[in-house]
Short mmCIF file of C-alpha atoms in Angstrom, two decimals:
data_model
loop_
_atom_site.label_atom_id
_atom_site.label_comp_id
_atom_site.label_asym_id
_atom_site.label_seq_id
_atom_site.Cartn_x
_atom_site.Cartn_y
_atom_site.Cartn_z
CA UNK A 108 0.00 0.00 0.00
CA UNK A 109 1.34 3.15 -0.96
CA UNK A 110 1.40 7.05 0.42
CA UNK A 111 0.36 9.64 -2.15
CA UNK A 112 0.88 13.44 -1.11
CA UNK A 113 -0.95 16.10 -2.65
CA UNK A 114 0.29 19.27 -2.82
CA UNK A 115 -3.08 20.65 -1.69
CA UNK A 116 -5.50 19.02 0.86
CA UNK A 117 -9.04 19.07 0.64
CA UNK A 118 -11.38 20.40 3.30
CA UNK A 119 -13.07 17.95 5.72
CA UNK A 120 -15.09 17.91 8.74
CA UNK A 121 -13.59 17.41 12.05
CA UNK A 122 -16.44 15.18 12.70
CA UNK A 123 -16.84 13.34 9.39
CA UNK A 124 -16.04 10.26 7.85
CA UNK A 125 -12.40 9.98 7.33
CA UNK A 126 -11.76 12.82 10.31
CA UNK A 127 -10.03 10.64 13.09
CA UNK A 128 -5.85 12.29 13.27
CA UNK A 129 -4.35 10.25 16.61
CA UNK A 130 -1.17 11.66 16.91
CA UNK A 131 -0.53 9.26 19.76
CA UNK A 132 1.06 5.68 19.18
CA UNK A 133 -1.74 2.77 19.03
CA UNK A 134 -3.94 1.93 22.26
CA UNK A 135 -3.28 -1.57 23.53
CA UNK A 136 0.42 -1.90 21.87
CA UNK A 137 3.91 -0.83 22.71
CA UNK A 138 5.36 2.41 21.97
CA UNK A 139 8.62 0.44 20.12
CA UNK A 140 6.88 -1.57 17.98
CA UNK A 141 5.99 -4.91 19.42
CA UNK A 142 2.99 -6.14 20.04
CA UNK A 143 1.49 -5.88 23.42
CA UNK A 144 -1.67 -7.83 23.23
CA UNK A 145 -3.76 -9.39 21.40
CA UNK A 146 -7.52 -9.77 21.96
CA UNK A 147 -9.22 -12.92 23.16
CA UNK A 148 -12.62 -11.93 22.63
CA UNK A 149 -14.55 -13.29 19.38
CA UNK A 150 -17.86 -12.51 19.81
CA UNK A 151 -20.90 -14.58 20.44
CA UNK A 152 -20.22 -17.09 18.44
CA UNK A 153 -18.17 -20.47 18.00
CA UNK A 154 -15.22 -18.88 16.12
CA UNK A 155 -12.13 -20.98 16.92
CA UNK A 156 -9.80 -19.83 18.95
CA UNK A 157 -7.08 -21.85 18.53
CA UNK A 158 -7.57 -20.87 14.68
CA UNK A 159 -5.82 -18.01 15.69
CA UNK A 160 -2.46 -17.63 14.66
CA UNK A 161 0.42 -18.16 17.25
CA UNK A 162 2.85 -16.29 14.93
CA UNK A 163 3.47 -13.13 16.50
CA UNK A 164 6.47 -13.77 18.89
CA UNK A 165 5.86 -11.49 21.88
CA UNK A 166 8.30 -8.92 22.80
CA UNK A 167 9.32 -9.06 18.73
CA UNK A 168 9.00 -5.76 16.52
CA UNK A 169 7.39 -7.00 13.50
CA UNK A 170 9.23 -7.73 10.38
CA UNK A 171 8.87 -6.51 6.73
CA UNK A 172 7.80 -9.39 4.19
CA UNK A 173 7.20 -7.26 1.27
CA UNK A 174 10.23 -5.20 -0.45
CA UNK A 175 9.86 -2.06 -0.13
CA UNK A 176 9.77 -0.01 -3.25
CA UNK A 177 10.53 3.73 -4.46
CA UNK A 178 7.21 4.70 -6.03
CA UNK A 179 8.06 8.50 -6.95
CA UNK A 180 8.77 11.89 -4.98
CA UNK A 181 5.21 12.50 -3.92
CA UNK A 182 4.78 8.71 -3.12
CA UNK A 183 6.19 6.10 -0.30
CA UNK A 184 4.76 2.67 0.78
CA UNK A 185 3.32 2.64 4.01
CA UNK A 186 3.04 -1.20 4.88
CA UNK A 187 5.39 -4.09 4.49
CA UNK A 188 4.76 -6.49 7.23
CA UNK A 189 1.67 -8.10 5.07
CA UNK A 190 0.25 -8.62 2.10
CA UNK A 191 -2.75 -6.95 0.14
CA UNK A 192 -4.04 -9.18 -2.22
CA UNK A 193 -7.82 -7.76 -2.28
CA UNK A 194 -8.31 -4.41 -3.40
CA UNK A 195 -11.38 -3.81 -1.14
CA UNK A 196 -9.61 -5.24 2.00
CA UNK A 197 -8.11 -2.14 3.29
CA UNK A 198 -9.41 1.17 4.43
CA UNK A 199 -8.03 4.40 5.59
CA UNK A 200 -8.98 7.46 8.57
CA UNK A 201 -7.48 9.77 9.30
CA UNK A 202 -3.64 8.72 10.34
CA UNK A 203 -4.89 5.02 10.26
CA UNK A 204 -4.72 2.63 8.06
CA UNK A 205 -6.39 -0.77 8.40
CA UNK A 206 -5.79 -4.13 6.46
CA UNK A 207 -6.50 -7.27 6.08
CA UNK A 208 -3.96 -9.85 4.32
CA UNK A 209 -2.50 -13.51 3.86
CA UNK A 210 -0.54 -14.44 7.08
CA UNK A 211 3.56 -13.66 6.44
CA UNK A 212 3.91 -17.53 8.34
CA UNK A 213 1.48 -19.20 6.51
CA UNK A 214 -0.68 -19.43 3.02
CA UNK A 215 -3.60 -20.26 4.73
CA UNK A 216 -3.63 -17.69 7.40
CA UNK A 217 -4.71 -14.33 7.14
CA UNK A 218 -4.47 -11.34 9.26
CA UNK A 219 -5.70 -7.80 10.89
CA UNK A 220 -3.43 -5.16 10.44
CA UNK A 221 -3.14 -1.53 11.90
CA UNK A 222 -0.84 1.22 10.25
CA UNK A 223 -0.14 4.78 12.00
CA UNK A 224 1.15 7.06 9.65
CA UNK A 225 1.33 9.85 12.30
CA UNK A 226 3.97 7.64 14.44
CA UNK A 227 4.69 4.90 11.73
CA UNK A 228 3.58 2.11 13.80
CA UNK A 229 2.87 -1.15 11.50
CA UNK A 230 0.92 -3.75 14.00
CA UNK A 231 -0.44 -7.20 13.71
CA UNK A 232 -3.61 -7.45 15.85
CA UNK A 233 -4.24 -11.19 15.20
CA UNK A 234 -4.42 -13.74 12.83
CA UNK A 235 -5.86 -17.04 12.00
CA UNK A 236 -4.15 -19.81 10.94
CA UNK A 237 -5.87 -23.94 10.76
CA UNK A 238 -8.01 -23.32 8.59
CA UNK A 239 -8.82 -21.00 5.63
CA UNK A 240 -10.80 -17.91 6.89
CA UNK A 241 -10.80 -14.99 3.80
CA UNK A 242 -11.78 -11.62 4.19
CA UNK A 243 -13.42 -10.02 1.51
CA UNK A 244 -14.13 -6.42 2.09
CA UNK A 245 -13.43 -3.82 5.17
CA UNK A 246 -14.13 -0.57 6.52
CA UNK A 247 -12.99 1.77 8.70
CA UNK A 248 -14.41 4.58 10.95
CA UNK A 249 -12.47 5.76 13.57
CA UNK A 250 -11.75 3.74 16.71
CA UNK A 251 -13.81 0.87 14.89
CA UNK A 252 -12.84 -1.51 11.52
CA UNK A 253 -15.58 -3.84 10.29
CA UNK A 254 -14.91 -6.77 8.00
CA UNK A 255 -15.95 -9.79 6.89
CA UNK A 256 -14.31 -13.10 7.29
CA UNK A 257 -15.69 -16.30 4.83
CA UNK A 258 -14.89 -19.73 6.48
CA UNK A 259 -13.39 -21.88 3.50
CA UNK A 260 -14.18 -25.72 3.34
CA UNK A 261 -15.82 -26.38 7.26
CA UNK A 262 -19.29 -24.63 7.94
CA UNK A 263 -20.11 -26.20 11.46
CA UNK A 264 -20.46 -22.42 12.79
CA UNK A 265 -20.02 -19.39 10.19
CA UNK A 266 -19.60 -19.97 7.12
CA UNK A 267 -19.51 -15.96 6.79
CA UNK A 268 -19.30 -13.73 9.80
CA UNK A 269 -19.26 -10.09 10.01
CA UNK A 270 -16.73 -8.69 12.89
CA UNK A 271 -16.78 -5.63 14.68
CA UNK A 272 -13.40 -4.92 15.74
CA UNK A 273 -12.46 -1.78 18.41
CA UNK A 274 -8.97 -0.18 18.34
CA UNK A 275 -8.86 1.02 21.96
CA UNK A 276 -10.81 -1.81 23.67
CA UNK A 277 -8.93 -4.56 21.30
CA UNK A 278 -12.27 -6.53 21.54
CA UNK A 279 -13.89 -8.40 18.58
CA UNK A 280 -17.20 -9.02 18.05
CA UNK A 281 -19.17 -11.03 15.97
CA UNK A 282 -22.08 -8.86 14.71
CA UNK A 283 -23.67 -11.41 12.44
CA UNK A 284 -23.23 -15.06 11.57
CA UNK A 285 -24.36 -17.55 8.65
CA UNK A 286 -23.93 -20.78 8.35
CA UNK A 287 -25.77 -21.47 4.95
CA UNK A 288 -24.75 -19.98 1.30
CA UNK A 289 -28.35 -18.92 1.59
CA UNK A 290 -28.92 -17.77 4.33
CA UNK A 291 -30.29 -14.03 4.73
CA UNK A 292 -27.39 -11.51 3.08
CA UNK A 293 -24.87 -14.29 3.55
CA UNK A 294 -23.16 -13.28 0.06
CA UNK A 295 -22.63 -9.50 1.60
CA UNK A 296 -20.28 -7.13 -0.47
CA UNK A 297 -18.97 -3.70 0.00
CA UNK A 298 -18.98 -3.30 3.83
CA UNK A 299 -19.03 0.76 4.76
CA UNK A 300 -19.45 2.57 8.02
CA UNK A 301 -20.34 5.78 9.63
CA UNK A 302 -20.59 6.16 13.18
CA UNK A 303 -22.60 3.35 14.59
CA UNK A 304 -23.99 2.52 10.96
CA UNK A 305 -22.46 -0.36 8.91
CA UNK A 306 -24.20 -0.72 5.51
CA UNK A 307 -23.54 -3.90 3.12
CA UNK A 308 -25.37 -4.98 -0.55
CA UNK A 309 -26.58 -9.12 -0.21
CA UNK A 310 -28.98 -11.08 -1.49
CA UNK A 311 -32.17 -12.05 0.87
CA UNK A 312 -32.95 -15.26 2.29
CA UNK A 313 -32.72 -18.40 -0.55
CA UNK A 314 -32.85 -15.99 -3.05
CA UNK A 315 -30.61 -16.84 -6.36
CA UNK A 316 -31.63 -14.05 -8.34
CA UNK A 317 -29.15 -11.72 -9.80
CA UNK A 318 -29.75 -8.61 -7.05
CA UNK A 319 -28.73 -7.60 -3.99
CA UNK A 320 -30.24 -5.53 -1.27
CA UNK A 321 -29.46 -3.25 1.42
CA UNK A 322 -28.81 -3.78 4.80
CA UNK A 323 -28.07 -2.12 7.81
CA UNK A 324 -26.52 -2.99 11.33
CA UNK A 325 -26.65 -0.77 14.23
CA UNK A 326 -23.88 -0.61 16.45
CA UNK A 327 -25.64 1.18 19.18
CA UNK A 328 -28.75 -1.58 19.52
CA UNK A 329 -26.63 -4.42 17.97
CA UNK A 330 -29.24 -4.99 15.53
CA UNK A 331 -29.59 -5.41 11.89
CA UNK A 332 -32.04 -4.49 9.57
CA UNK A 333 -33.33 -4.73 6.23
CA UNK A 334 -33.68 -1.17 4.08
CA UNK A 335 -34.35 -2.86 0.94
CA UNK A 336 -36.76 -5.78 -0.87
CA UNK A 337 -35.85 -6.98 -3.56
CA UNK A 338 -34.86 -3.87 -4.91
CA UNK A 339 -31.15 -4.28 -6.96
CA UNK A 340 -28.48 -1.56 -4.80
CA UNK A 341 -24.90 -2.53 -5.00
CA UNK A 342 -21.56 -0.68 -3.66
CA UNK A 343 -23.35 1.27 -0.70
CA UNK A 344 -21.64 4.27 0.43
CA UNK A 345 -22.96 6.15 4.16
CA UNK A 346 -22.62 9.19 5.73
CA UNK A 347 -24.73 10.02 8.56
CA UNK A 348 -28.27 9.11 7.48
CA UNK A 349 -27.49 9.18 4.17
CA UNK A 350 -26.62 6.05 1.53
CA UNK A 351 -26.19 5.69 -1.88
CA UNK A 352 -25.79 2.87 -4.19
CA UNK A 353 -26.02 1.45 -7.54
CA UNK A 354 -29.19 0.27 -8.65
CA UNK A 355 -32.63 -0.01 -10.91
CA UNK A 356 -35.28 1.75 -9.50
CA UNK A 357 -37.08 3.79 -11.43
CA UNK A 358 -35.01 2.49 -14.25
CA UNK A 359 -37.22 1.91 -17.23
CA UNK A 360 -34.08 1.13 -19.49
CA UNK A 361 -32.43 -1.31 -17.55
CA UNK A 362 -29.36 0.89 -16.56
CA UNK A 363 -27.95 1.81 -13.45
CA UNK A 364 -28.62 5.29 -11.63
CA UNK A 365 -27.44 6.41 -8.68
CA UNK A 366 -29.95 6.10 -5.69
CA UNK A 367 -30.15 7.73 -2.44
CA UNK A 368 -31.89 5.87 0.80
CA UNK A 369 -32.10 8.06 3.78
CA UNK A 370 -32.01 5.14 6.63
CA UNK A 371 -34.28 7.41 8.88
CA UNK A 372 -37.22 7.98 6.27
CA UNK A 373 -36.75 5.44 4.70
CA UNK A 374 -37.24 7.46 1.38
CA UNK A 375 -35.83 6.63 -1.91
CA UNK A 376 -34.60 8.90 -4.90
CA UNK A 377 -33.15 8.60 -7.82
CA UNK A 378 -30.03 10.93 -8.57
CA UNK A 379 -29.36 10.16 -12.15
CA UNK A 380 -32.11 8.85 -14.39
CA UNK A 381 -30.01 9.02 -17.43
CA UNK A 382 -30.55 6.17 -20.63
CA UNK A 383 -26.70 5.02 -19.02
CA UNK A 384 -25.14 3.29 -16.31
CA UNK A 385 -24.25 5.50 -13.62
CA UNK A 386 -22.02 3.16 -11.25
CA UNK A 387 -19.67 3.80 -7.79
CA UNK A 388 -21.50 6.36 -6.16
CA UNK A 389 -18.91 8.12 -2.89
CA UNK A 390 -20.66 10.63 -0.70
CA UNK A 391 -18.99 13.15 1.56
CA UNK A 392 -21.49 15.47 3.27
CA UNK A 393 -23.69 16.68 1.20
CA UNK A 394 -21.85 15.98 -2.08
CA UNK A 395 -21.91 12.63 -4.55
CA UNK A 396 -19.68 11.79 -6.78
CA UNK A 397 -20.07 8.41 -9.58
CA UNK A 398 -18.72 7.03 -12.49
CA UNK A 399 -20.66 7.87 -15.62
CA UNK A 400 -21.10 6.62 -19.26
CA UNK A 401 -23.35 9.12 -20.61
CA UNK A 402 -20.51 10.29 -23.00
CA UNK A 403 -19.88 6.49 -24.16
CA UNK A 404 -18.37 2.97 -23.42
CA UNK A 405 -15.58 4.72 -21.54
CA UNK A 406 -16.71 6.23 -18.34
CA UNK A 407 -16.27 9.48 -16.57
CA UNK A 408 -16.48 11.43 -13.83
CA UNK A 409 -19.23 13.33 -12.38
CA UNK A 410 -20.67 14.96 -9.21
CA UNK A 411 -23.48 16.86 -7.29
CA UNK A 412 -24.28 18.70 -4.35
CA UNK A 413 -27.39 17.35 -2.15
CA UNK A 414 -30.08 17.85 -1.99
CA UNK A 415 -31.06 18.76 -5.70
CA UNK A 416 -28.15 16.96 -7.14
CA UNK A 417 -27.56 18.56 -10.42
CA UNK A 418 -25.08 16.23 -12.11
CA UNK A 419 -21.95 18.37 -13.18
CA UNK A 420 -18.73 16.75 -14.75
CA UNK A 421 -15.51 16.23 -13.48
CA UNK A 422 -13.89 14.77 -16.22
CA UNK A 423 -15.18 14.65 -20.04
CA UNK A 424 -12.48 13.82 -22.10
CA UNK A 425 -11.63 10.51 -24.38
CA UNK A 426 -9.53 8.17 -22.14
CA UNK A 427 -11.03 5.92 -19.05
CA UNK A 428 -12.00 7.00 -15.72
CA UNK A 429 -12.79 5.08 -13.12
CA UNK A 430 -13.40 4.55 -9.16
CA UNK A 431 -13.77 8.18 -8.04
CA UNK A 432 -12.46 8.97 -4.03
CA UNK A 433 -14.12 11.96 -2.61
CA UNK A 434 -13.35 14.45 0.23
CA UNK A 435 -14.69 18.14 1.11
CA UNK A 436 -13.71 19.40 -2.60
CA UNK A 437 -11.88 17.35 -4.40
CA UNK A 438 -12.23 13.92 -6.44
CA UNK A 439 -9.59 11.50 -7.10
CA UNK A 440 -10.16 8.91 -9.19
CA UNK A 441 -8.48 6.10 -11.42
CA UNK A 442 -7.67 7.74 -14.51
CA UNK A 443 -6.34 6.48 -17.85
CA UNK A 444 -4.90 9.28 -20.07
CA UNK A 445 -1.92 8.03 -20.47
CA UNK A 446 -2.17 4.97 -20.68
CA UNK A 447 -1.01 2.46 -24.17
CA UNK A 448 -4.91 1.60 -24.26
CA UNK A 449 -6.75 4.57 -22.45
CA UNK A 450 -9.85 3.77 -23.83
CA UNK A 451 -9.39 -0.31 -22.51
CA UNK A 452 -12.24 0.03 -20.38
CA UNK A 453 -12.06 -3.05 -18.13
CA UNK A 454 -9.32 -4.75 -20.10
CA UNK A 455 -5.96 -6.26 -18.72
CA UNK A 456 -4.00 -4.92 -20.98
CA UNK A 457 -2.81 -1.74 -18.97
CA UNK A 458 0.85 -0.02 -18.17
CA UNK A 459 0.26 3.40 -17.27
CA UNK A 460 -2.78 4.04 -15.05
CA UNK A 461 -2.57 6.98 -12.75
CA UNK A 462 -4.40 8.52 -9.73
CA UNK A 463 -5.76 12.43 -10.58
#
């Protein structure tokens, strides 16, 4: 994972999403690098504990397993002791940076990892390590990171879990467990948080049609909730009350549009309503940003401010864009320009893609 600095920052709330700065080394580890403790609570459920990884010698400073590389002026890598091998298994606040990755003793284990770019603290918090537990997506929001973890191969207690893990407290919890394929949202995607809220697309109970719906889990009740029916939303994004998602409501020509749930009202509205897909909707207070293919097969860039959302673009030219970030007034996104095949949307075939 690498460091990108801009040479301007964009403006954020203190209270927002992404608005946690600790300045201070890690709660619950050493100040010189080697781990402290590591948490023996799993939740309520029968997660193994001796699946968890014996690895991390105590008293020992971690050790770098990945090279590290020079990645240009305005660029460094920030982690080394593990290994990233799923784009949407790492998440960044603030100073922290949270990840989840293959064990650096074993294949089959995998791993929770902390990063403090404000003291440059690199931490293991635990891993697992008999059998093959895989996380799949992640999410962090301050003192809290929520993930999934999918039990390969044995099913006699989750066979997907969602975790609730807490940064000061070092306790993990298991917030929801399925033990069927099936069973109600147990093929979640696309975890997000804010505040107590953590949002996730699945599809309902024994259902094997090609949708997924919304759901919600409160942090504050410990109780989860169902926003949608049967109503296709994928990729949720939250902040406060607020969610958006890809989807087909309202869609008469079968394309995608950007939606907006408010979790309170329950309302739904439809930001886009264009004869396109509109796809990877990001919110940051009252502003949206998605990737649009109103000009053609290659996508770009475009935005609004809430609550009349009048869709403006941020990018219009030839080449690809792709997977917009947003914060107070800026967008970065995934952007193909100069690449050999800039128009390559979705292809392999790629040397030269850059972050704008």
């Amino acid at each position: 994972l690498a460091l990108i600095s801009c040479s301007q920052k964009g403006s954020g709330s203190d209270d927002g999403h992404n608005g946690n700065e600790p300045d201070e080394p890690l709660d619950g580890f050493d100040v010189d690098g080697t781990v402290e403790d590591v948490p023996d609570h799993f939740g309520d459920t029968d997660v193994e504990l001796d699946a968890r990884d014996s690895d991390i010698p105590e008293g020992q400073s971690l050790e770098c397993v990945v090279p590290i590389r020079e990645c240009g002026d305005a660029c460094r890598q920030v982690t080394c002791a593990g290994v990233i091998f799923l784009p949407w298994t790492w998440d960044v606040d603030g100073s922290l940076v949270a990840y989840y990755t293959r064990s650096s003793s074993s294949w089959h284990g995998v791993g929770l990892y902390i990063k403090n770019l404000a003291t440059d603290e690199e931490k293991k918090v635990f891993a697992y390590q008999d059998a093959y537990y895989r996380c799949n997506y992640l999410s962090l929001y301050h003192n809290n990171i929520v993930y999934d973890i999918m039990k390969i191969g044995e099913y006699d207690t989750c066979f997907k879990a969602l975790h609730v893990f807490n940064i000061e407290t070092t306790e993990d919890r298991t917030a929801t467990c399925y033990t069927d394929i099936f069973e109600e949202s147990g093929t979640m995607h696309s975890l997000d948080m804010f505040g107590n809220s953590i949002v996730w697309d699945g599809k309902g109970e024994g259902d094997l049609l090609d949708h997924s719906d919304l759901f919600l889990f409160d942090l504050s009740t410990w109780e989860k909730s169902r926003l949608t029916d049967r109503q296709a939303c994928v990729r949720p994004r939250i902040w406060e009350n607020r969610v958006v998602c890809a989807g087909y409501v309202d869609s008469a020509d079968g394309s995608k549009d950007v939606l907006l749930h408010d979790i309170e009202t329950l309302e739904v509205r439809n930001l886009t309503q264009f004869p396109t897909d509109q796809t990877w909707p990001v919110i940051w207070e009252n502003r949206v940003a998605w990737v649009d293919f109103r000009n053609g097969s290659c996508a770009d860039i475009y935005w609004c401010d809430l609550p009349e959302c009048h869709p403006q673009p941020a990018t219009t030219n030839g080449a690809c864009q792709d997977l917009p970030a947003l914060e107070g007034d800026w967008i970065a996104w995934h952007d193909f320009s100069n690449d050999s095949n800039p128009i390559g949307y979705g292809s392999a075939d790629h040397d030269n893609i850059e972050i704008w």
